[in-house]
Coordinates of C-alpha atoms in Angstrom, one line a residue:
M3 CA 95.4 99.3 128.0
L4 CA 93.1 97.6 130.5
I5 CA 90.2 95.4 129.4
T6 CA 87.9 94.0 132.0
F7 CA 85.3 91.2 131.9
E8 CA 82.4 91.8 134.2
G9 CA 79.4 89.7 135.0
L10 CA 77.6 87.3 137.3
P11 CA 79.1 83.8 138.2
G12 CA 78.8 81.5 135.2
A13 CA 78.7 84.2 132.6
G14 CA 82.1 83.1 131.2
K15 CA 84.4 85.8 132.3
S16 CA 87.4 83.6 133.1
T17 CA 86.9 81.6 129.8
Q18 CA 86.7 84.7 127.7
S19 CA 89.7 86.3 129.4
R20 CA 91.8 83.3 128.5
M21 CA 90.4 83.1 124.9
L22 CA 91.0 86.8 124.2
A23 CA 94.5 86.6 125.7
R24 CA 95.4 83.6 123.4
C25 CA 94.1 85.5 120.4
L26 CA 96.0 88.7 121.1
K27 CA 99.2 86.7 121.9
A28 CA 98.9 85.0 118.6
S29 CA 99.0 88.4 116.9
G30 CA 102.1 89.4 118.8
Q31 CA 100.4 91.6 121.3
P32 CA 102.0 91.5 124.9
V33 CA 99.2 90.4 127.3
T34 CA 98.9 90.0 131.0
V35 CA 95.8 88.2 132.4
L36 CA 94.7 89.0 136.0
S37 CA 92.4 86.3 137.4
D38 CA 89.9 87.1 140.1
L39 CA 91.8 87.8 143.4
A40 CA 95.0 87.7 141.4
T41 CA 97.2 88.7 144.4
L42 CA 95.8 86.2 146.9
D43 CA 98.7 83.8 146.7
T44 CA 101.5 86.3 146.1
D45 CA 100.8 89.3 148.4
P46 CA 100.3 89.0 152.2
V47 CA 98.2 92.2 152.3
A48 CA 95.6 90.9 149.8
A49 CA 95.6 87.5 151.5
S50 CA 94.9 89.0 154.9
L51 CA 92.1 91.2 153.6
V52 CA 90.4 88.4 151.7
E53 CA 90.6 86.2 154.8
L54 CA 88.6 88.9 156.7
L55 CA 85.8 88.4 154.2
R56 CA 86.0 84.7 154.0
T57 CA 85.3 84.1 157.7
S58 CA 81.5 84.3 157.0
G59 CA 81.5 81.4 154.6
D60 CA 79.4 83.5 152.2
P61 CA 80.1 82.7 148.5
F62 CA 80.0 86.5 147.7
L63 CA 82.4 87.3 150.5
R64 CA 79.9 89.3 152.6
S65 CA 81.0 89.5 156.2
G66 CA 77.9 91.4 157.4
D67 CA 78.0 95.2 156.8
A68 CA 77.8 96.5 153.2
I69 CA 80.0 99.6 153.8
T70 CA 82.7 97.7 155.6
D71 CA 82.8 95.0 152.9
T72 CA 83.0 97.6 150.2
M73 CA 85.9 99.4 151.9
I74 CA 87.8 96.1 152.3
T75 CA 87.1 95.1 148.6
A76 CA 88.4 98.5 147.5
A77 CA 91.5 98.0 149.5
I78 CA 92.1 94.6 147.8
R79 CA 91.6 96.3 144.5
A80 CA 94.1 99.0 145.3
D81 CA 96.6 96.4 146.4
L82 CA 96.1 94.6 143.1
V83 CA 96.8 97.8 141.2
A84 CA 99.9 98.5 143.2
T85 CA 101.5 95.0 143.0
V86 CA 100.4 93.7 139.7
L87 CA 98.6 96.1 137.3
D88 CA 100.9 99.1 137.5
P89 CA 104.1 97.1 137.3
A90 CA 102.8 95.2 134.2
L91 CA 101.9 98.5 132.4
A92 CA 105.2 100.1 133.5
E93 CA 107.3 97.3 132.1
D94 CA 105.8 97.6 128.7
P95 CA 103.3 100.4 128.0
A96 CA 102.0 98.4 124.9
T97 CA 100.9 95.6 127.2
V98 CA 97.2 94.7 127.2
V99 CA 96.0 93.8 130.7
I100 CA 92.9 91.6 130.8
E101 CA 91.2 91.5 134.1
D102 CA 88.7 88.8 135.2
R103 CA 86.2 90.8 137.3
G104 CA 87.2 94.4 137.4
I105 CA 86.1 97.5 139.1
H106 CA 82.5 97.4 137.8
T107 CA 82.0 94.0 139.4
M108 CA 83.3 95.4 142.7
A109 CA 80.8 98.3 142.3
S110 CA 77.8 96.1 141.3
Y111 CA 78.1 93.9 144.3
A112 CA 78.5 96.9 146.6
I113 CA 75.4 98.6 145.0
A114 CA 73.4 95.4 145.6
A115 CA 74.4 95.3 149.3
L116 CA 73.9 99.1 149.8
L117 CA 70.4 99.0 148.3
R118 CA 69.3 95.9 150.2
Q119 CA 70.9 96.6 153.5
H120 CA 70.9 100.3 153.9
R121 CA 68.0 101.1 151.6
A122 CA 70.3 103.8 150.1
P123 CA 68.9 105.8 147.1
A124 CA 70.5 104.5 144.0
D125 CA 72.0 107.9 143.0
V126 CA 73.6 108.3 146.5
A127 CA 75.1 104.8 146.3
L128 CA 76.4 105.4 142.8
D129 CA 78.0 108.7 143.7
W130 CA 79.7 107.3 146.7
L131 CA 81.0 104.3 144.8
N132 CA 82.2 106.4 141.9
A133 CA 84.4 108.4 144.4
L134 CA 85.6 105.3 146.1
T135 CA 86.5 103.3 142.9
A136 CA 88.4 106.4 141.6
L137 CA 90.8 105.8 144.5
A138 CA 90.9 102.1 144.1
G139 CA 92.8 102.1 140.8
P140 CA 92.5 103.1 137.1
R141 CA 89.3 102.7 135.3
P142 CA 89.4 100.2 132.4
T143 CA 89.9 101.3 128.8
R144 CA 87.2 98.8 127.8
A145 CA 84.8 97.0 130.1
L146 CA 82.5 94.3 128.8
W147 CA 79.6 93.1 130.9
L148 CA 78.8 89.5 129.8
R149 CA 75.2 89.5 130.8
V150 CA 73.1 86.4 131.7
P151 CA 69.9 86.3 133.7
P152 CA 70.5 85.8 137.4
E153 CA 68.6 82.5 137.5
V154 CA 70.9 81.2 134.7
A155 CA 74.0 82.4 136.5
A156 CA 72.9 80.6 139.7
R157 CA 72.2 77.4 137.9
R158 CA 75.5 77.4 136.1
A159 CA 77.4 78.2 139.3
D160 CA 75.7 75.4 141.1
Q161 CA 76.4 72.9 138.4
R162 CA 80.0 74.1 138.1
G163 CA 80.5 73.8 141.9
G164 CA 79.4 70.2 142.0
D165 CA 80.1 68.7 145.4
R166 CA 82.7 71.3 146.3
R167 CA 80.1 73.7 147.7
H168 CA 76.5 74.0 148.6
A169 CA 74.0 75.3 146.1
F170 CA 73.0 78.9 146.4
T171 CA 70.3 79.6 148.9
G172 CA 67.2 81.6 148.2
E173 CA 68.7 84.7 149.7
Q174 CA 71.9 84.3 147.7
R175 CA 69.9 83.9 144.5
A176 CA 67.9 87.0 145.4
H177 CA 71.3 88.8 145.9
L178 CA 72.3 87.9 142.4
T179 CA 69.2 89.6 141.1
W180 CA 70.3 92.7 143.0
V181 CA 73.8 92.5 141.6
D182 CA 72.4 92.2 138.1
H183 CA 70.4 95.4 138.9
G184 CA 73.6 97.0 140.1
Y185 CA 75.3 96.2 136.8
A186 CA 72.4 97.8 135.0
L187 CA 72.6 101.0 137.0
L188 CA 76.3 101.2 136.2
A189 CA 75.7 100.6 132.5
A190 CA 73.1 103.3 132.4
R191 CA 75.6 105.8 133.8
D192 CA 79.0 104.7 132.6
P193 CA 79.6 104.7 128.8
Q194 CA 82.8 102.6 129.3
L195 CA 80.7 99.6 130.3
T196 CA 79.4 97.8 127.2
V197 CA 76.6 95.3 127.7
L198 CA 76.9 92.0 125.7
D199 CA 74.0 89.6 126.2
V200 CA 75.6 86.1 126.0
T201 CA 72.7 84.1 127.4
D202 CA 72.2 82.0 124.3
L203 CA 75.8 81.9 123.1
D204 CA 78.4 79.2 123.6
P205 CA 82.0 80.1 124.4
V206 CA 83.1 80.3 120.8
D207 CA 80.1 82.4 119.8
T208 CA 80.7 84.7 122.8
H209 CA 84.4 85.1 121.8
Q210 CA 83.4 86.1 118.3
A211 CA 80.8 88.5 119.7
I212 CA 83.5 90.1 121.9
H213 CA 85.7 90.6 118.9
A214 CA 82.9 92.3 117.0
T215 CA 82.0 94.5 120.0
L216 CA 85.6 95.5 120.6
R217 CA 86.0 96.4 116.9
Q218 CA 83.0 98.7 117.2
I219 CA 84.0 100.5 120.4
S220 CA 87.8 100.6 120.0
Q221 CA 89.7 103.4 118.5
T222 CA 91.9 102.7 115.5
G223 CA 95.2 101.3 116.7
D224 CA 94.1 100.5 120.2
I225 CA 94.8 96.8 119.8
D226 CA 95.1 94.3 116.9
L227 CA 91.5 93.1 116.4
S228 CA 92.1 91.1 113.3
P229 CA 89.8 88.0 113.2
C230 CA 91.1 85.0 115.0
A231 CA 92.6 82.2 112.9
G232 CA 92.4 79.0 114.7
H233 CA 92.6 80.4 118.2
H234 CA 89.0 79.8 119.3
E235 CA 89.9 76.9 121.5
T236 CA 89.8 77.6 125.2
A237 CA 92.6 77.0 127.6
E238 CA 90.7 74.2 129.2
P239 CA 87.4 72.4 128.4
V240 CA 84.3 74.6 129.1
S241 CA 80.7 73.5 129.5
Y242 CA 77.8 75.7 130.5
A243 CA 76.0 72.5 131.5
E244 CA 72.9 73.3 129.5
S245 CA 71.9 72.8 125.9
R246 CA 71.6 75.8 123.6
P247 CA 68.4 76.2 121.6
S248 CA 68.7 75.4 118.0
A249 CA 66.5 78.3 117.0
P250 CA 68.1 81.7 116.2
S251 CA 68.7 84.0 119.2
R252 CA 65.7 85.9 120.2
N253 CA 65.2 89.4 121.5
R254 CA 64.7 88.4 125.1
E255 CA 63.1 91.7 126.1
S256 CA 60.3 91.3 123.7
E257 CA 59.3 87.8 124.7
T258 CA 55.5 87.3 125.2
M259 CA 53.8 86.6 128.4
T260 CA 53.6 82.9 127.5
T261 CA 57.3 82.6 126.9
L262 CA 58.1 84.3 130.2
A263 CA 55.7 82.0 132.0
S264 CA 57.4 78.9 130.5
H265 CA 60.7 80.0 132.0
R266 CA 59.4 79.5 135.5
E267 CA 60.3 76.3 137.2
N268 CA 56.9 76.0 139.0
T269 CA 53.8 74.4 137.4
A270 CA 50.3 75.8 137.7
P271 CA 47.9 73.5 139.7
I272 CA 45.6 72.8 136.8
D273 CA 43.1 70.6 138.7
L274 CA 42.8 73.1 141.5
L275 CA 42.3 76.0 139.2
S276 CA 39.6 74.1 137.3
A277 CA 37.8 73.4 140.6
L278 CA 38.0 77.1 141.6
R279 CA 36.6 78.2 138.3
T280 CA 33.7 75.8 138.4
A281 CA 32.9 76.7 142.1
R282 CA 33.0 80.4 141.4
A283 CA 30.5 80.0 138.6
A284 CA 28.2 78.0 140.9
G285 CA 28.0 80.6 143.6
A286 CA 29.3 81.7 147.0
D287 CA 28.4 78.5 148.9
A288 CA 30.1 76.2 146.3
L289 CA 33.2 78.4 146.3
A290 CA 33.4 78.4 150.1
A291 CA 33.2 74.6 150.1
T292 CA 35.9 74.3 147.5
L293 CA 38.2 76.6 149.4
D294 CA 37.7 74.5 152.5
E295 CA 38.3 71.2 150.7
H296 CA 41.6 72.3 149.2
G297 CA 42.9 74.3 152.2
L298 CA 42.5 77.8 150.7
H299 CA 41.0 81.0 152.2
A300 CA 40.0 84.2 150.6
L301 CA 42.3 87.3 151.1
D302 CA 41.1 90.8 151.7
G303 CA 41.1 93.2 148.8
G304 CA 40.8 91.8 145.3
R305 CA 37.9 94.1 144.3
N306 CA 38.3 93.3 140.7
N307 CA 39.6 89.7 141.1
D308 CA 39.5 86.8 143.5
V309 CA 42.6 86.3 145.6
F310 CA 43.3 83.2 147.7
A311 CA 46.0 82.0 150.1
W312 CA 46.8 78.4 149.6
T313 CA 48.5 77.6 152.9
T314 CA 48.4 73.8 152.6
A315 CA 50.6 73.8 149.4
P316 CA 54.1 72.5 149.8
T317 CA 55.1 76.2 149.9
P318 CA 52.3 78.5 150.8
I319 CA 51.3 80.7 147.8
C320 CA 48.9 83.3 146.7
I321 CA 46.6 82.6 143.8
K322 CA 44.9 85.4 141.9
L323 CA 41.9 84.3 139.8
Y324 CA 41.1 87.1 137.5
K325 CA 37.5 88.4 136.9
K326 CA 38.6 91.3 134.7
T327 CA 41.2 91.1 132.0
D328 CA 40.7 94.4 130.2
R329 CA 43.6 96.8 129.8
Q330 CA 46.1 93.9 129.7
R331 CA 45.8 93.4 133.5
V332 CA 47.2 89.9 133.4
E333 CA 50.2 90.7 131.2
R334 CA 50.9 93.8 133.2
E335 CA 50.9 92.0 136.5
W336 CA 53.1 89.1 135.3
H337 CA 55.7 91.5 133.9
G338 CA 55.4 93.8 136.8
L339 CA 56.1 91.0 139.3
T340 CA 59.0 89.8 137.0
H341 CA 60.4 93.4 137.1
A342 CA 60.4 93.3 140.9
A343 CA 61.5 89.7 141.3
G344 CA 64.3 89.2 143.8
L345 CA 64.0 92.6 145.5
G346 CA 62.4 91.1 148.6
S347 CA 59.6 93.7 148.7
A348 CA 57.1 92.2 146.3
P349 CA 55.5 88.8 145.6
E350 CA 57.7 86.4 143.6
P351 CA 55.9 85.3 140.4
L352 CA 55.7 81.5 140.3
W353 CA 53.4 80.5 137.4
L354 CA 50.9 81.8 135.0
D355 CA 47.9 79.9 133.7
E356 CA 46.6 81.6 130.6
H357 CA 43.0 80.4 130.6
P358 CA 41.2 82.2 127.7
E359 CA 38.5 83.6 130.0
Q360 CA 39.7 83.2 133.6
P361 CA 43.5 83.4 133.8
A362 CA 45.2 82.8 137.1
L363 CA 48.6 83.8 138.5
G364 CA 50.5 82.2 141.3
M365 CA 52.9 84.1 143.5
T366 CA 54.5 83.9 146.9
L367 CA 52.5 85.1 149.9
L368 CA 53.6 88.4 151.5
P369 CA 53.9 88.7 155.3
G370 CA 52.9 91.6 157.3
S371 CA 49.9 93.9 158.0
P372 CA 48.7 97.1 156.4
I373 CA 51.6 99.5 156.8
L374 CA 49.6 102.2 158.7
D375 CA 48.6 99.6 161.3
V376 CA 52.3 98.9 162.0
L377 CA 54.2 102.1 161.5
D378 CA 53.6 105.8 162.4
P379 CA 52.6 107.8 159.3
A380 CA 56.1 109.4 158.8
S381 CA 57.9 106.1 159.0
A382 CA 55.4 104.4 156.8
I383 CA 55.6 107.0 154.0
K384 CA 59.4 107.1 154.1
S385 CA 59.6 103.3 153.8
L386 CA 57.0 103.4 151.0
A387 CA 59.0 106.1 149.2
N388 CA 62.3 104.2 149.4
T389 CA 60.7 101.0 148.1
T390 CA 59.1 102.9 145.2
R391 CA 62.4 104.5 144.2
V392 CA 64.1 101.1 144.2
L393 CA 61.4 99.8 141.8
Q394 CA 61.8 102.8 139.7
S395 CA 65.6 102.4 139.5
I396 CA 65.4 99.1 137.8
P397 CA 65.7 99.6 134.0
L398 CA 62.5 99.1 132.1
K399 CA 62.2 96.2 129.7
E400 CA 59.7 95.2 127.1
P401 CA 56.8 95.0 127.1
L402 CA 56.5 97.4 130.1
A403 CA 58.8 99.9 128.4
S404 CA 56.1 100.3 125.7
L405 CA 53.1 100.1 128.0
E406 CA 52.1 103.3 129.7
R407 CA 50.7 102.6 133.2
V408 CA 47.0 102.3 133.6
D409 CA 45.4 105.6 134.7
S410 CA 48.4 107.5 133.3
I411 CA 48.6 111.3 133.5
G412 CA 47.5 111.4 129.9
H413 CA 44.4 109.4 130.9
Y414 CA 43.7 111.9 133.7
I415 CA 44.0 114.9 131.4
A416 CA 41.7 113.2 128.8
R417 CA 39.0 112.6 131.4
L418 CA 39.2 116.2 132.6
T419 CA 39.1 117.7 129.1
D420 CA 36.9 115.2 127.2
V421 CA 34.5 113.6 129.8
W422 CA 33.9 115.8 132.8
P423 CA 32.7 118.9 130.9
G424 CA 29.9 116.8 129.4
Q425 CA 29.0 115.4 132.8
L426 CA 28.9 118.9 134.3
A427 CA 26.7 120.1 131.4
D428 CA 24.3 117.3 132.1
A429 CA 24.0 118.5 135.7
A430 CA 23.7 122.2 135.1
D431 CA 21.1 122.5 137.8
D432 CA 23.2 120.9 140.5
P433 CA 24.2 123.5 143.1
Q434 CA 27.9 122.3 143.0
T435 CA 28.2 122.6 139.3
P436 CA 29.2 126.3 139.1
D437 CA 32.1 125.7 141.6
M438 CA 33.2 122.6 139.7
L439 CA 33.2 124.5 136.4
A440 CA 35.2 127.4 137.9
L441 CA 37.9 124.9 139.1
L442 CA 38.0 123.1 135.8
H443 CA 38.4 126.4 133.8
R444 CA 41.1 127.5 136.2
W445 CA 43.0 124.3 135.6
E446 CA 42.5 124.5 131.8
N447 CA 44.1 128.0 131.8
S448 CA 46.9 127.1 134.2
G449 CA 49.3 125.6 131.6
D450 CA 49.4 122.3 133.5
P451 CA 48.0 120.2 130.7
E452 CA 50.7 121.6 128.3
L453 CA 53.5 121.1 130.8
L454 CA 52.5 117.5 131.5
A455 CA 52.3 116.8 127.8
Q456 CA 56.0 117.4 127.6
P457 CA 58.2 114.2 127.6
A458 CA 59.8 113.0 130.8
T459 CA 62.3 110.2 131.5
P460 CA 60.2 107.0 131.8
V461 CA 60.6 104.8 134.9
Y462 CA 58.7 101.7 136.1
S463 CA 55.4 102.3 137.7
R464 CA 53.0 100.0 139.5
G465 CA 50.2 102.4 138.4
D466 CA 48.3 102.0 141.7
A467 CA 49.0 104.4 144.6
N468 CA 46.4 102.9 147.0
L469 CA 48.0 102.7 150.5
L470 CA 46.0 99.5 151.2
N471 CA 48.5 97.6 149.0
W472 CA 51.4 98.4 151.3
L473 CA 52.3 96.0 154.1
H474 CA 54.9 95.9 156.9
D475 CA 56.0 93.0 159.1
G476 CA 58.0 95.0 161.6
E477 CA 61.2 95.0 159.6
T478 CA 60.4 95.1 155.9
T479 CA 58.0 97.0 153.7
Y480 CA 56.1 95.0 151.0
V481 CA 53.8 96.0 148.2
A482 CA 51.2 94.0 146.3
D483 CA 49.0 94.4 143.2
F484 CA 50.9 95.0 140.0
E485 CA 48.1 94.7 137.4
F486 CA 48.3 98.4 136.4
S487 CA 52.1 98.2 135.7
G488 CA 53.7 100.2 133.0
F489 CA 55.9 103.2 132.5
S490 CA 55.4 106.7 134.0
D491 CA 57.8 109.3 135.4
I492 CA 59.1 110.1 138.9
A493 CA 57.2 113.4 139.3
V494 CA 53.8 112.0 138.2
D495 CA 54.1 108.9 140.4
A496 CA 55.1 111.0 143.4
A497 CA 52.1 113.2 142.9
D498 CA 49.9 110.2 142.5
H499 CA 51.0 108.9 145.9
I500 CA 50.2 112.2 147.6
E501 CA 46.9 112.9 145.9
H502 CA 45.4 109.4 145.9
I503 CA 42.2 109.3 147.8
S504 CA 43.7 106.8 150.3
A505 CA 46.4 109.3 151.2
R506 CA 43.9 111.6 152.9
V507 CA 44.7 109.9 156.2
I508 CA 48.3 111.1 156.0
P509 CA 49.0 114.7 157.3
D510 CA 50.2 117.1 154.6
D511 CA 53.5 117.8 156.5
V512 CA 54.4 114.1 156.3
W513 CA 54.0 114.0 152.6
T514 CA 56.0 117.3 152.2
S515 CA 58.9 115.9 154.3
A516 CA 58.9 112.8 152.0
E517 CA 59.1 114.6 148.7
A518 CA 62.9 114.2 148.4
E519 CA 62.6 110.4 149.1
L520 CA 60.0 110.2 146.4
G521 CA 62.5 111.7 143.9
I522 CA 61.3 115.3 143.7
T523 CA 64.1 117.7 142.8
P524 CA 64.2 121.3 141.6
G525 CA 64.5 119.9 138.1
N526 CA 61.1 118.1 138.2
R527 CA 59.3 120.4 140.8
A528 CA 57.2 122.2 138.2
R529 CA 56.0 118.9 136.7
F530 CA 55.3 117.5 140.1
D531 CA 53.2 120.5 141.2
A532 CA 51.3 120.3 137.9
A533 CA 50.6 116.6 138.3
R534 CA 49.4 117.1 141.9
R535 CA 46.9 119.7 140.8
T536 CA 45.7 117.6 137.9
I537 CA 45.4 114.3 139.9
A538 CA 43.6 116.2 142.7
L539 CA 41.1 117.6 140.2
R540 CA 40.6 114.2 138.7
W541 CA 39.7 112.8 142.1
L542 CA 37.4 115.7 142.7
A543 CA 35.6 114.8 139.5
V544 CA 35.3 111.2 140.6
L545 CA 33.9 112.2 144.0
W546 CA 31.5 114.8 142.4
K547 CA 30.2 112.1 140.0
Q548 CA 29.5 109.8 143.0
R549 CA 28.1 112.6 145.1
T550 CA 24.7 111.0 145.5
K551 CA 26.2 107.6 146.4
R552 CA 28.7 108.5 149.0
V553 CA 27.8 109.4 152.6

C-alpha cells in the first residue's frame, strides 16, 4: 500500500508522514517512509538529475522550461520507484509505504508551470501529465492533499527557512497560487486525491483528522486504523510559527467580504479616501484639485464608478471609488479579484474599504494598452480566449459559487420574454416594430429558451465581455473590471464574447477560428449556438430601444 501526503510548503507533509508512521508501527504494521527526494544521497542517477534542476537556485527547482523540468522530475520519480519503492513492497507486500510529496505534487507543480509558461489549456496539460505520471511509477492507494492557502504556505516556509534562504519573491508567491490551482484541478479529476483543509489545525489535530479521513476512505482491512494511544507526539518539535484562533474552525469558503478584506496585509488609506469622497461631492474642480494634491489621476473607463491611478504611493495602485453598489457589485469585484489572484493576468486585490455609501477598493495597476491597439485581431482574441479559460478552470468558491453573474443568460431571456414585448407594443406605429416582432416570435418558437434553461456545469465568469477591459503590454494579456463576477457556463460566456456589441470590430472568421480556444466542443455546441442567438437578439432589443438616441 502506498499513502502519499501532498501539499504546498509548510502544509505539514513531513510532520504528518512521521506521525502516521509512528502510529502504524505502534500497531505492528510494517512501514517505510520516503522523504522528499529520498534517493538523493543514495542513488547517483537521482543526484545527477536533481543537480540539473538545482543550478537555477530556484526553490521550486525550475530550471527554465516547464516541459523539460517536468520530464526530469518524472525521471527522478521513476528512479525512486525502481530503487526504493518497488524493493520495499517486494520485500514485504504488507508494508505500508508513506511518501512525503508524491506523484500529485509532481503533477501540480508541472500544471502550474505549463499553464503559466505555455498557456496550455488545462485539459491538455492534465491529459499529458496523466500519461506521463502513469509511466513514472504506481499511483498511490491513498493520496491526501493537506491544503493551506498559498499565502499561509509562503509565510510558514519563510519562517521555517529563517536565515538559511531568502524569502519567497513575489513571482514565487504567485507560482504557489498556480500550484494550489494545479492541486485543485487534480482533485476535481482524480477521486484518489482526498482534500483535507488543515489551515486552522495544529499538528495533533491534523493527525487526528487524517485518521478520520483514512477511516472514511479506506476499505476494510487495508490498514489498522485503530485510534492512536499516546502516539501523537511528532518525531521532532514542530511549530507553524503562528497562533491558532481560539474560535471554532470556520467554513473558509463562506467567509464574508469583510473577513476576506481583513486577511489582506495592506491597509486602506482612510484619509485619502475621505478627501476623495468630499471632493467628489463638491464637484469636478474640487476633485481635480484633490487628485493633483495627492498625486492621483483619473483613468479611462469607469462609467459607473470613479477609477484613479495613485502613482505616488509607495507601490503604485489603482483605486476604485464606487458610485453604484447595486447588484452586489463591490462584493462581486472583491471576490472576483480574489479568485484571479496570483494568475498574473488581473489586478491583485490589496484592500477593501466598506464605506456604507461610497465603498472603495484598492488593487494593483495593470500595464499595457487596449488589446486591439497592440495585437492583430486574431492574436488578440486567441490570447483573450486562453486567459478566459484559465479563469474558468479555477474551481468556484463561495460566495461566487452561489452568485450567478450579472446579466446572466436567464436575465437575457427574461428581458426578451417579459420586457421587450411590452416595449414593442408601446411602439406599434414604429416602422421597425413589425420586423422586431417577427424576429422575437421566431426566437420564442426556436426552442432556444428551453435549451438554455437546462442546467450546465458552472464555471467562473467575469460577467462582462466588453473588449475595452482587455489590455496587452507586448508580452502578457490582462483583464480588468470584475464587478459583474459570478458563475456562468463555458458555452454562454463564449457566446457573450462573440455577440457583445464591442465585438463587432472583430471579423466573424476570427471568432469562428477561436471557438475551440473558448471551450466550444461538440458536446456544448447546441447550447453555444442557442446562447449566441439569444444574446444577439438581446443586443438588438437594446439598440432598438435606443434607436432615437444613437446616430
